[in-house]
Amino acid sequence: MLNKVDEAGNIAEVMAEVGRRAKAAAAPLAIASTEQKNRALFAGADAVLASRDAILAANQLDLDNAAKAGMAASFIDRLKLDDKRLEAIAEGIRAIAALPDPVGEVIAAWDRPNGLHIERVRTPLGVIGVIYESRPNVTADAGALCLKAGNAVILRGGSDSIHSSQAIHKALVKGLEAGDLPVDAIQIVPVTDRAAVGEMLKGLDGAIDVIVPRGGKSLVARVQSEARVPVFAHLEGICHLYIDKTADLEMARKIALNAKMRRTGICGATETLLVDRAAAATHLVPVLDDLAASGCEIRASEEVKALYPSARLAEEADWSTEYLDAIISVKLVDGVGGAIAHIGQYSSHHTEAIIAEDADAVARFFNEIDSAILLHNASTQFADGGEFGMGAEIGIATGKMHARGPVGVEQLTSFKYCVRGNGQTRPV
Amino acid sequence: MLNKVDEAGNIAEVMAEVGRRAKAAAAPLAIASTEQKNRALFAGADAVLASRDAILAANQLDLDNAAKAGMAASFIDRLKLDDKRLEAIAEGIRAIAALPDPVGEVIAAWDRPNGLHIERVRTPLGVIGVIYESRPNVTADAGALCLKAGNAVILRGGSDSIHSSQAIHKALVKGLEAGDLPVDAIQIVPVTDRAAVGEMLKGLDGAIDVIVPRGGKSLVARVQSEARVPVFAHLEGICHLYIDKTADLEMARKIALNAKMRRTGICGATETLLVDRAAAATHLVPVLDDLAASGCEIRASEEVKALYPSARLAEEADWSTEYLDAIISVKLVDGVGGAIAHIGQYSSHHTEAIIAEDADAVARFFNEIDSAILLHNASTQFADGGEFGMGAEIGIATGKMHARGPVGVEQLTSFKYCVRGNGQTRPV
């Protein structure tokens, strides 16, 4: 690994070298055995625990700098590592090792009338660039996920966690050595200058196949607007919960409370509640009472405010706001058609849910809304790779190319066609 | 449809309007029934035949202009329409109508321990931009394929075929009307200025989801370097045929002749022949004799020339040249490992074939080469969506994102997750 940069003007050159190393590592990694990759992952997990003292000392440096810089307590909490968190990081790596190896999996197979047997077989994508904020655990998560899928990875973490990330990275490299894999399979960008991010977004001379940003809206927005390579990401999760007049009231209450309040800061949290006008007299008030009682602020359309006067009046901007907080916007709509129209106008195409007993309403909701995840009679907070049974995820994508929804190891792969014949030539 | 542009400065504006119309058409099209789409396609095929006189008159205009411009006979032949070609165009549209509708197909389904049932369901991609050269039939092929997959399409054909393409497009629009589908579902760019292509490559304000270039290397190169949206394409097909020492000689002769000479101008034609050094004494000369006898020029490495003196000596550039002609470059390699190394250095990641009886050699070839299509004991000329059983194809992609290999209706789709529960909330 490169360790320092002599001068700032060097950054493009340093990053190009990072790209070349990643590409060179990707080729042997693509054909590495499952056993080798798992050996590297388990050894990496062991090395994280064995490097406890070094990692915590590096983390203390980051914490001291953050304290000096007057960072918020919540920021410092996310940055802080301790024995429990190191154990969780090691467990996370082991859980990724335990996933089935996607590479080599036959996704589809069929025979042609001329006797050719065609298989579509999973392959690694190549080189993944991961750009994230100051969360040291992402270094391990993202590095392990990319490795499991046979991809080389270039990690660029927030500068405030650089010492912690470098220390964790060192442990992962020990794992690579134990698996006889190229040490450049997991690289960490050796410069903290933001220009390094710009170089990654340009793709490092074609070395990077896809960029995954992990972090807040401003990071994702920058990546999406500047990247010259494909990006797996979601800018925001303006998730909707629609309660149909045929909804079971108790189920609607339970799900609405969970969808909004279980964790308000995750992308799958509901931000807007749409209630069927025909259920205004029956469902609206009990659901809002539950939310208000749990500390949620209600921002209501005029109609809703008339029925629930303690609510604050919503402004137009509320319908396109991702609060990530204990706030919900609430509106009445004309049945499922009204819900579909509202969602079509304001959704970020992440996750939407319908509570209904009427199968036709559910069918329309599922058919006519084009978001990554649609749920029936379940909480929007299930929008998560782990909850989908994919194991770990590197994020959730709202684009329609290649990956959509949770991005796990399978979504970090491509495929090729392997065709077996016994002498077939193509007729003229 | 827009029919003319008042002034050149207008092009960005005209194209932005084309993009807005496509996006507006894509939403209803995405939820159109299979019956509606098929009705539109069959009616479009009928309209092509019913518009025979108008299409042939428009084609005559293009042919006259091409003759005046002194275009080559081969160019004029590709441009020319007649009754037989119109019948083939109509048949092509009907064949696409007869394909299974990919939209709504459940690609995967599984249950979670908490009772959630998850389905991954195919959806249209949205808006496809197709940029092609002066082949009027592509107007019908590409329009029909995109429609079948529920996508709106913006067609930009070569200016030399504009009258023919517009006349065919009119017939397709009659089909859309018969299917009660938005007429903007298939648009043809109303300006011939090349600046219109530049606007499409910028994505028309996010309206275009993917660009498909159909044409020669210079067109594809321009699209790949300038596009700010995803591209499904291959720049070139430098396809390799490797003959292992365990190859059946008669099979090797038959396949080599077919792979190179069946059609020399298609992307799946073999350009380089690699022969196992251990088979130089047995396989090389018979295979080269067949090729030479059929009129193929042999460009040989020094070693091969020593064994086959009538060959011309190859230059370094030959190993990375797509001849698209009756020319083949030939080299000896050290077994399958040597073939893999040569292909790794020179391949365009399109299609490679191995002739061998040794299963281990085949396994290595399939595992270690990362090209879109790999074949065992079969001709590289099978690299084709129709031969794969996909029905029509819009092209072959060598990128690793989303689509790879033949791009048929399935590859023109995305997917979403539909999750069914019965009241599940996510535990804290």
JSON list of C-alpha atoms in Angstrom, two decimals, chain B residues 25-195:
[
{"chain": "B", "resi": 25, "resn": "ALA", "atom": "CA", "xyz": [-45.27, 7.88, -22.60]},
{"chain": "B", "resi": 26, "resn": "ALA", "atom": "CA", "xyz": [-43.14, 5.46, -20.57]},
{"chain": "B", "resi": 27, "resn": "ALA", "atom": "CA", "xyz": [-45.40, 5.57, -17.49]},
{"chain": "B", "resi": 28, "resn": "PRO", "atom": "CA", "xyz": [-48.65, 4.30, -19.10]},
{"chain": "B", "resi": 29, "resn": "LEU", "atom": "CA", "xyz": [-46.63, 1.98, -21.34]},
{"chain": "B", "resi": 30, "resn": "ALA", "atom": "CA", "xyz": [-45.03, 0.34, -18.29]},
{"chain": "B", "resi": 31, "resn": "ILE", "atom": "CA", "xyz": [-48.42, -0.85, -17.09]},
{"chain": "B", "resi": 32, "resn": "ALA", "atom": "CA", "xyz": [-49.91, -1.62, -20.51]},
{"chain": "B", "resi": 33, "resn": "SER", "atom": "CA", "xyz": [-51.21, -5.18, -20.87]},
{"chain": "B", "resi": 34, "resn": "THR", "atom": "CA", "xyz": [-49.48, -7.82, -22.96]},
{"chain": "B", "resi": 35, "resn": "GLU", "atom": "CA", "xyz": [-52.58, -7.88, -25.18]},
{"chain": "B", "resi": 36, "resn": "GLN", "atom": "CA", "xyz": [-52.33, -4.14, -25.86]},
{"chain": "B", "resi": 37, "resn": "LYS", "atom": "CA", "xyz": [-48.64, -4.29, -26.72]},
{"chain": "B", "resi": 38, "resn": "ASN", "atom": "CA", "xyz": [-49.15, -7.28, -29.01]},
{"chain": "B", "resi": 39, "resn": "ARG", "atom": "CA", "xyz": [-52.13, -5.63, -30.67]},
{"chain": "B", "resi": 40, "resn": "ALA", "atom": "CA", "xyz": [-49.95, -2.59, -31.37]},
{"chain": "B", "resi": 41, "resn": "LEU", "atom": "CA", "xyz": [-47.16, -4.77, -32.78]},
{"chain": "B", "resi": 42, "resn": "PHE", "atom": "CA", "xyz": [-49.37, -6.86, -35.06]},
{"chain": "B", "resi": 43, "resn": "ALA", "atom": "CA", "xyz": [-51.18, -3.74, -36.26]},
{"chain": "B", "resi": 44, "resn": "GLY", "atom": "CA", "xyz": [-47.80, -2.08, -36.85]},
{"chain": "B", "resi": 45, "resn": "ALA", "atom": "CA", "xyz": [-46.68, -5.04, -38.96]},
{"chain": "B", "resi": 46, "resn": "ASP", "atom": "CA", "xyz": [-49.89, -4.83, -40.97]},
{"chain": "B", "resi": 47, "resn": "ALA", "atom": "CA", "xyz": [-49.43, -1.09, -41.40]},
{"chain": "B", "resi": 48, "resn": "VAL", "atom": "CA", "xyz": [-45.89, -1.59, -42.75]},
{"chain": "B", "resi": 49, "resn": "LEU", "atom": "CA", "xyz": [-47.32, -3.80, -45.51]},
{"chain": "B", "resi": 50, "resn": "ALA", "atom": "CA", "xyz": [-50.35, -1.55, -46.09]},
{"chain": "B", "resi": 51, "resn": "SER", "atom": "CA", "xyz": [-47.99, 1.45, -46.41]},
{"chain": "B", "resi": 52, "resn": "ARG", "atom": "CA", "xyz": [-45.91, -0.32, -49.06]},
{"chain": "B", "resi": 53, "resn": "ASP", "atom": "CA", "xyz": [-46.25, 2.44, -51.67]},
{"chain": "B", "resi": 54, "resn": "ALA", "atom": "CA", "xyz": [-45.49, 5.28, -49.28]},
{"chain": "B", "resi": 55, "resn": "ILE", "atom": "CA", "xyz": [-42.49, 3.47, -47.76]},
{"chain": "B", "resi": 56, "resn": "LEU", "atom": "CA", "xyz": [-41.01, 2.51, -51.13]},
{"chain": "B", "resi": 57, "resn": "ALA", "atom": "CA", "xyz": [-41.51, 6.08, -52.42]},
{"chain": "B", "resi": 58, "resn": "ALA", "atom": "CA", "xyz": [-39.72, 7.46, -49.36]},
{"chain": "B", "resi": 59, "resn": "ASN", "atom": "CA", "xyz": [-37.00, 4.86, -49.82]},
{"chain": "B", "resi": 60, "resn": "GLN", "atom": "CA", "xyz": [-36.58, 5.95, -53.45]},
{"chain": "B", "resi": 61, "resn": "LEU", "atom": "CA", "xyz": [-35.89, 9.49, -52.21]},
{"chain": "B", "resi": 62, "resn": "ASP", "atom": "CA", "xyz": [-33.13, 8.15, -49.95]},
{"chain": "B", "resi": 63, "resn": "LEU", "atom": "CA", "xyz": [-31.75, 5.98, -52.75]},
{"chain": "B", "resi": 64, "resn": "ASP", "atom": "CA", "xyz": [-31.68, 8.95, -55.16]},
{"chain": "B", "resi": 65, "resn": "ASN", "atom": "CA", "xyz": [-29.85, 11.08, -52.63]},
{"chain": "B", "resi": 66, "resn": "ALA", "atom": "CA", "xyz": [-27.38, 8.28, -51.95]},
{"chain": "B", "resi": 67, "resn": "ALA", "atom": "CA", "xyz": [-26.73, 7.84, -55.67]},
{"chain": "B", "resi": 68, "resn": "LYS", "atom": "CA", "xyz": [-26.21, 11.58, -56.08]},
{"chain": "B", "resi": 69, "resn": "ALA", "atom": "CA", "xyz": [-23.80, 11.54, -53.15]},
{"chain": "B", "resi": 70, "resn": "GLY", "atom": "CA", "xyz": [-21.89, 8.73, -54.85]},
{"chain": "B", "resi": 71, "resn": "MET", "atom": "CA", "xyz": [-22.30, 6.23, -52.01]},
{"chain": "B", "resi": 72, "resn": "ALA", "atom": "CA", "xyz": [-20.84, 2.73, -52.41]},
{"chain": "B", "resi": 73, "resn": "ALA", "atom": "CA", "xyz": [-22.93, -0.05, -53.89]},
{"chain": "B", "resi": 74, "resn": "SER", "atom": "CA", "xyz": [-22.84, -1.99, -50.59]},
{"chain": "B", "resi": 75, "resn": "PHE", "atom": "CA", "xyz": [-24.21, 1.09, -48.78]},
{"chain": "B", "resi": 76, "resn": "ILE", "atom": "CA", "xyz": [-27.00, 1.45, -51.31]},
{"chain": "B", "resi": 77, "resn": "ASP", "atom": "CA", "xyz": [-27.82, -2.24, -51.04]},
{"chain": "B", "resi": 78, "resn": "ARG", "atom": "CA", "xyz": [-28.26, -1.97, -47.27]},
{"chain": "B", "resi": 79, "resn": "LEU", "atom": "CA", "xyz": [-30.45, 1.09, -47.76]},
{"chain": "B", "resi": 80, "resn": "LYS", "atom": "CA", "xyz": [-32.70, -0.38, -50.42]},
{"chain": "B", "resi": 81, "resn": "LEU", "atom": "CA", "xyz": [-36.18, -1.68, -49.56]},
{"chain": "B", "resi": 82, "resn": "ASP", "atom": "CA", "xyz": [-38.35, -3.87, -51.74]},
{"chain": "B", "resi": 83, "resn": "ASP", "atom": "CA", "xyz": [-41.39, -6.09, -51.29]},
{"chain": "B", "resi": 84, "resn": "LYS", "atom": "CA", "xyz": [-39.33, -8.95, -49.94]},
{"chain": "B", "resi": 85, "resn": "ARG", "atom": "CA", "xyz": [-37.57, -6.75, -47.40]},
{"chain": "B", "resi": 86, "resn": "LEU", "atom": "CA", "xyz": [-40.82, -5.14, -46.30]},
{"chain": "B", "resi": 87, "resn": "GLU", "atom": "CA", "xyz": [-42.29, -8.61, -45.79]},
{"chain": "B", "resi": 88, "resn": "ALA", "atom": "CA", "xyz": [-39.21, -9.51, -43.70]},
{"chain": "B", "resi": 89, "resn": "ILE", "atom": "CA", "xyz": [-39.65, -6.35, -41.61]},
{"chain": "B", "resi": 90, "resn": "ALA", "atom": "CA", "xyz": [-43.30, -7.20, -40.94]},
{"chain": "B", "resi": 91, "resn": "GLU", "atom": "CA", "xyz": [-42.37, -10.78, -40.08]},
{"chain": "B", "resi": 92, "resn": "GLY", "atom": "CA", "xyz": [-39.69, -9.51, -37.69]},
{"chain": "B", "resi": 93, "resn": "ILE", "atom": "CA", "xyz": [-42.24, -7.37, -35.85]},
{"chain": "B", "resi": 94, "resn": "ARG", "atom": "CA", "xyz": [-44.66, -10.31, -35.63]},
{"chain": "B", "resi": 95, "resn": "ALA", "atom": "CA", "xyz": [-41.91, -12.55, -34.26]},
{"chain": "B", "resi": 96, "resn": "ILE", "atom": "CA", "xyz": [-41.22, -10.00, -31.52]},
{"chain": "B", "resi": 97, "resn": "ALA", "atom": "CA", "xyz": [-44.95, -9.83, -30.72]},
{"chain": "B", "resi": 98, "resn": "ALA", "atom": "CA", "xyz": [-44.93, -13.61, -30.34]},
{"chain": "B", "resi": 99, "resn": "LEU", "atom": "CA", "xyz": [-42.18, -13.54, -27.66]},
{"chain": "B", "resi": 100, "resn": "PRO", "atom": "CA", "xyz": [-43.27, -13.95, -24.02]},
{"chain": "B", "resi": 101, "resn": "ASP", "atom": "CA", "xyz": [-43.90, -10.60, -22.32]},
{"chain": "B", "resi": 102, "resn": "PRO", "atom": "CA", "xyz": [-40.99, -10.10, -19.90]},
{"chain": "B", "resi": 103, "resn": "VAL", "atom": "CA", "xyz": [-42.81, -7.43, -17.86]},
{"chain": "B", "resi": 104, "resn": "GLY", "atom": "CA", "xyz": [-44.44, -8.80, -14.71]},
{"chain": "B", "resi": 105, "resn": "GLU", "atom": "CA", "xyz": [-42.47, -12.02, -14.82]},
{"chain": "B", "resi": 106, "resn": "VAL", "atom": "CA", "xyz": [-41.52, -13.24, -11.34]},
{"chain": "B", "resi": 107, "resn": "ILE", "atom": "CA", "xyz": [-37.74, -13.79, -11.65]},
{"chain": "B", "resi": 108, "resn": "ALA", "atom": "CA", "xyz": [-37.24, -15.06, -8.12]},
{"chain": "B", "resi": 109, "resn": "ALA", "atom": "CA", "xyz": [-39.41, -15.71, -5.07]},
{"chain": "B", "resi": 110, "resn": "TRP", "atom": "CA", "xyz": [-38.66, -16.76, -1.53]},
{"chain": "B", "resi": 111, "resn": "ASP", "atom": "CA", "xyz": [-40.11, -16.78, 1.98]},
{"chain": "B", "resi": 112, "resn": "ARG", "atom": "CA", "xyz": [-38.59, -15.31, 5.11]},
{"chain": "B", "resi": 113, "resn": "PRO", "atom": "CA", "xyz": [-38.79, -16.95, 8.54]},
{"chain": "B", "resi": 114, "resn": "ASN", "atom": "CA", "xyz": [-41.12, -14.12, 9.70]},
{"chain": "B", "resi": 115, "resn": "GLY", "atom": "CA", "xyz": [-43.63, -15.07, 6.99]},
{"chain": "B", "resi": 116, "resn": "LEU", "atom": "CA", "xyz": [-42.83, -12.32, 4.48]},
{"chain": "B", "resi": 117, "resn": "HIS", "atom": "CA", "xyz": [-43.07, -13.58, 0.89]},
{"chain": "B", "resi": 118, "resn": "ILE", "atom": "CA", "xyz": [-40.66, -11.74, -1.41]},
{"chain": "B", "resi": 119, "resn": "GLU", "atom": "CA", "xyz": [-40.88, -11.68, -5.19]},
{"chain": "B", "resi": 120, "resn": "ARG", "atom": "CA", "xyz": [-38.51, -10.06, -7.65]},
{"chain": "B", "resi": 121, "resn": "VAL", "atom": "CA", "xyz": [-40.66, -8.92, -10.57]},
{"chain": "B", "resi": 122, "resn": "ARG", "atom": "CA", "xyz": [-39.53, -7.65, -13.98]},
{"chain": "B", "resi": 123, "resn": "THR", "atom": "CA", "xyz": [-40.36, -4.06, -14.88]},
{"chain": "B", "resi": 124, "resn": "PRO", "atom": "CA", "xyz": [-39.52, -1.99, -17.97]},
{"chain": "B", "resi": 125, "resn": "LEU", "atom": "CA", "xyz": [-36.32, 0.05, -17.87]},
{"chain": "B", "resi": 126, "resn": "GLY", "atom": "CA", "xyz": [-38.07, 3.24, -18.97]},
{"chain": "B", "resi": 127, "resn": "VAL", "atom": "CA", "xyz": [-36.77, 5.09, -22.01]},
{"chain": "B", "resi": 128, "resn": "ILE", "atom": "CA", "xyz": [-34.26, 3.60, -24.46]},
{"chain": "B", "resi": 129, "resn": "GLY", "atom": "CA", "xyz": [-32.33, 5.72, -26.95]},
{"chain": "B", "resi": 130, "resn": "VAL", "atom": "CA", "xyz": [-31.27, 3.86, -30.09]},
{"chain": "B", "resi": 131, "resn": "ILE", "atom": "CA", "xyz": [-28.68, 5.44, -32.36]},
{"chain": "B", "resi": 132, "resn": "TYR", "atom": "CA", "xyz": [-28.10, 3.61, -35.64]},
{"chain": "B", "resi": 133, "resn": "GLU", "atom": "CA", "xyz": [-26.74, 3.95, -39.11]},
{"chain": "B", "resi": 134, "resn": "SER", "atom": "CA", "xyz": [-28.62, 4.02, -42.39]},
{"chain": "B", "resi": 135, "resn": "ARG", "atom": "CA", "xyz": [-30.48, 0.73, -42.14]},
{"chain": "B", "resi": 136, "resn": "PRO", "atom": "CA", "xyz": [-34.21, 1.38, -42.33]},
{"chain": "B", "resi": 137, "resn": "ASN", "atom": "CA", "xyz": [-35.11, -2.06, -40.93]},
{"chain": "B", "resi": 138, "resn": "VAL", "atom": "CA", "xyz": [-33.56, -1.13, -37.56]},
{"chain": "B", "resi": 139, "resn": "THR", "atom": "CA", "xyz": [-36.34, 1.41, -37.13]},
{"chain": "B", "resi": 140, "resn": "ALA", "atom": "CA", "xyz": [-38.84, -1.45, -36.99]},
{"chain": "B", "resi": 141, "resn": "ASP", "atom": "CA", "xyz": [-36.67, -3.97, -35.11]},
{"chain": "B", "resi": 142, "resn": "ALA", "atom": "CA", "xyz": [-35.57, -1.61, -32.37]},
{"chain": "B", "resi": 143, "resn": "GLY", "atom": "CA", "xyz": [-38.94, 0.06, -32.04]},
{"chain": "B", "resi": 144, "resn": "ALA", "atom": "CA", "xyz": [-40.71, -3.29, -31.70]},
{"chain": "B", "resi": 145, "resn": "LEU", "atom": "CA", "xyz": [-38.20, -4.77, -29.22]},
{"chain": "B", "resi": 146, "resn": "CYS", "atom": "CA", "xyz": [-38.34, -1.76, -26.91]},
{"chain": "B", "resi": 147, "resn": "LEU", "atom": "CA", "xyz": [-42.14, -1.70, -27.06]},
{"chain": "B", "resi": 148, "resn": "LYS", "atom": "CA", "xyz": [-42.40, -5.42, -26.25]},
{"chain": "B", "resi": 149, "resn": "ALA", "atom": "CA", "xyz": [-40.37, -4.81, -23.08]},
{"chain": "B", "resi": 150, "resn": "GLY", "atom": "CA", "xyz": [-42.64, -1.90, -22.11]},
{"chain": "B", "resi": 151, "resn": "ASN", "atom": "CA", "xyz": [-40.10, 0.80, -22.84]},
{"chain": "B", "resi": 152, "resn": "ALA", "atom": "CA", "xyz": [-40.55, 4.07, -24.68]},
{"chain": "B", "resi": 153, "resn": "VAL", "atom": "CA", "xyz": [-37.93, 4.46, -27.38]},
{"chain": "B", "resi": 154, "resn": "ILE", "atom": "CA", "xyz": [-36.25, 7.38, -29.11]},
{"chain": "B", "resi": 155, "resn": "LEU", "atom": "CA", "xyz": [-34.92, 6.32, -32.50]},
{"chain": "B", "resi": 156, "resn": "ARG", "atom": "CA", "xyz": [-32.16, 8.24, -34.20]},
{"chain": "B", "resi": 157, "resn": "GLY", "atom": "CA", "xyz": [-31.31, 6.65, -37.52]},
{"chain": "B", "resi": 158, "resn": "GLY", "atom": "CA", "xyz": [-28.70, 7.66, -40.07]},
{"chain": "B", "resi": 159, "resn": "SER", "atom": "CA", "xyz": [-29.60, 10.79, -42.02]},
{"chain": "B", "resi": 160, "resn": "ASP", "atom": "CA", "xyz": [-29.18, 8.92, -45.32]},
{"chain": "B", "resi": 161, "resn": "SER", "atom": "CA", "xyz": [-32.20, 6.75, -44.50]},
{"chain": "B", "resi": 162, "resn": "ILE", "atom": "CA", "xyz": [-34.33, 9.40, -42.84]},
{"chain": "B", "resi": 163, "resn": "HIS", "atom": "CA", "xyz": [-37.22, 9.28, -45.33]},
{"chain": "B", "resi": 164, "resn": "SER", "atom": "CA", "xyz": [-37.43, 5.48, -45.24]},
{"chain": "B", "resi": 165, "resn": "SER", "atom": "CA", "xyz": [-37.22, 5.45, -41.45]},
{"chain": "B", "resi": 166, "resn": "GLN", "atom": "CA", "xyz": [-39.88, 8.12, -41.07]},
{"chain": "B", "resi": 167, "resn": "ALA", "atom": "CA", "xyz": [-42.23, 6.20, -43.35]},
{"chain": "B", "resi": 168, "resn": "ILE", "atom": "CA", "xyz": [-41.71, 2.98, -41.35]},
{"chain": "B", "resi": 169, "resn": "HIS", "atom": "CA", "xyz": [-42.11, 4.93, -38.13]},
{"chain": "B", "resi": 170, "resn": "LYS", "atom": "CA", "xyz": [-45.50, 6.21, -39.34]},
{"chain": "B", "resi": 171, "resn": "ALA", "atom": "CA", "xyz": [-46.63, 2.61, -39.71]},
{"chain": "B", "resi": 172, "resn": "LEU", "atom": "CA", "xyz": [-45.46, 1.78, -36.19]},
{"chain": "B", "resi": 173, "resn": "VAL", "atom": "CA", "xyz": [-47.41, 4.74, -34.83]},
{"chain": "B", "resi": 174, "resn": "LYS", "atom": "CA", "xyz": [-50.55, 3.40, -36.51]},
{"chain": "B", "resi": 175, "resn": "GLY", "atom": "CA", "xyz": [-49.92, 0.23, -34.55]},
{"chain": "B", "resi": 176, "resn": "LEU", "atom": "CA", "xyz": [-49.61, 2.18, -31.28]},
{"chain": "B", "resi": 177, "resn": "GLU", "atom": "CA", "xyz": [-52.94, 3.83, -31.98]},
{"chain": "B", "resi": 178, "resn": "ALA", "atom": "CA", "xyz": [-54.53, 0.44, -32.65]},
{"chain": "B", "resi": 179, "resn": "GLY", "atom": "CA", "xyz": [-53.19, -0.74, -29.27]},
{"chain": "B", "resi": 180, "resn": "ASP", "atom": "CA", "xyz": [-54.50, 2.36, -27.47]},
{"chain": "B", "resi": 181, "resn": "LEU", "atom": "CA", "xyz": [-50.94, 3.14, -26.46]},
{"chain": "B", "resi": 182, "resn": "PRO", "atom": "CA", "xyz": [-49.35, 6.60, -26.36]},
{"chain": "B", "resi": 183, "resn": "VAL", "atom": "CA", "xyz": [-48.08, 7.55, -29.83]},
{"chain": "B", "resi": 184, "resn": "ASP", "atom": "CA", "xyz": [-44.92, 8.95, -28.22]},
{"chain": "B", "resi": 185, "resn": "ALA", "atom": "CA", "xyz": [-43.97, 5.43, -27.10]},
{"chain": "B", "resi": 186, "resn": "ILE", "atom": "CA", "xyz": [-41.97, 5.18, -30.34]},
{"chain": "B", "resi": 187, "resn": "GLN", "atom": "CA", "xyz": [-40.51, 8.49, -31.49]},
{"chain": "B", "resi": 188, "resn": "ILE", "atom": "CA", "xyz": [-38.12, 9.21, -34.30]},
{"chain": "B", "resi": 189, "resn": "VAL", "atom": "CA", "xyz": [-35.77, 12.16, -33.88]},
{"chain": "B", "resi": 190, "resn": "PRO", "atom": "CA", "xyz": [-37.15, 14.84, -36.19]},
{"chain": "B", "resi": 191, "resn": "VAL", "atom": "CA", "xyz": [-33.79, 16.45, -37.01]},
{"chain": "B", "resi": 192, "resn": "THR", "atom": "CA", "xyz": [-30.90, 15.01, -38.97]},
{"chain": "B", "resi": 193, "resn": "ASP", "atom": "CA", "xyz": [-28.27, 17.33, -37.47]},
{"chain": "B", "resi": 194, "resn": "ARG", "atom": "CA", "xyz": [-25.62, 15.36, -35.59]},
{"chain": "B", "resi": 195, "resn": "ALA", "atom": "CA", "xyz": [-26.05, 17.67, -32.62]}
]
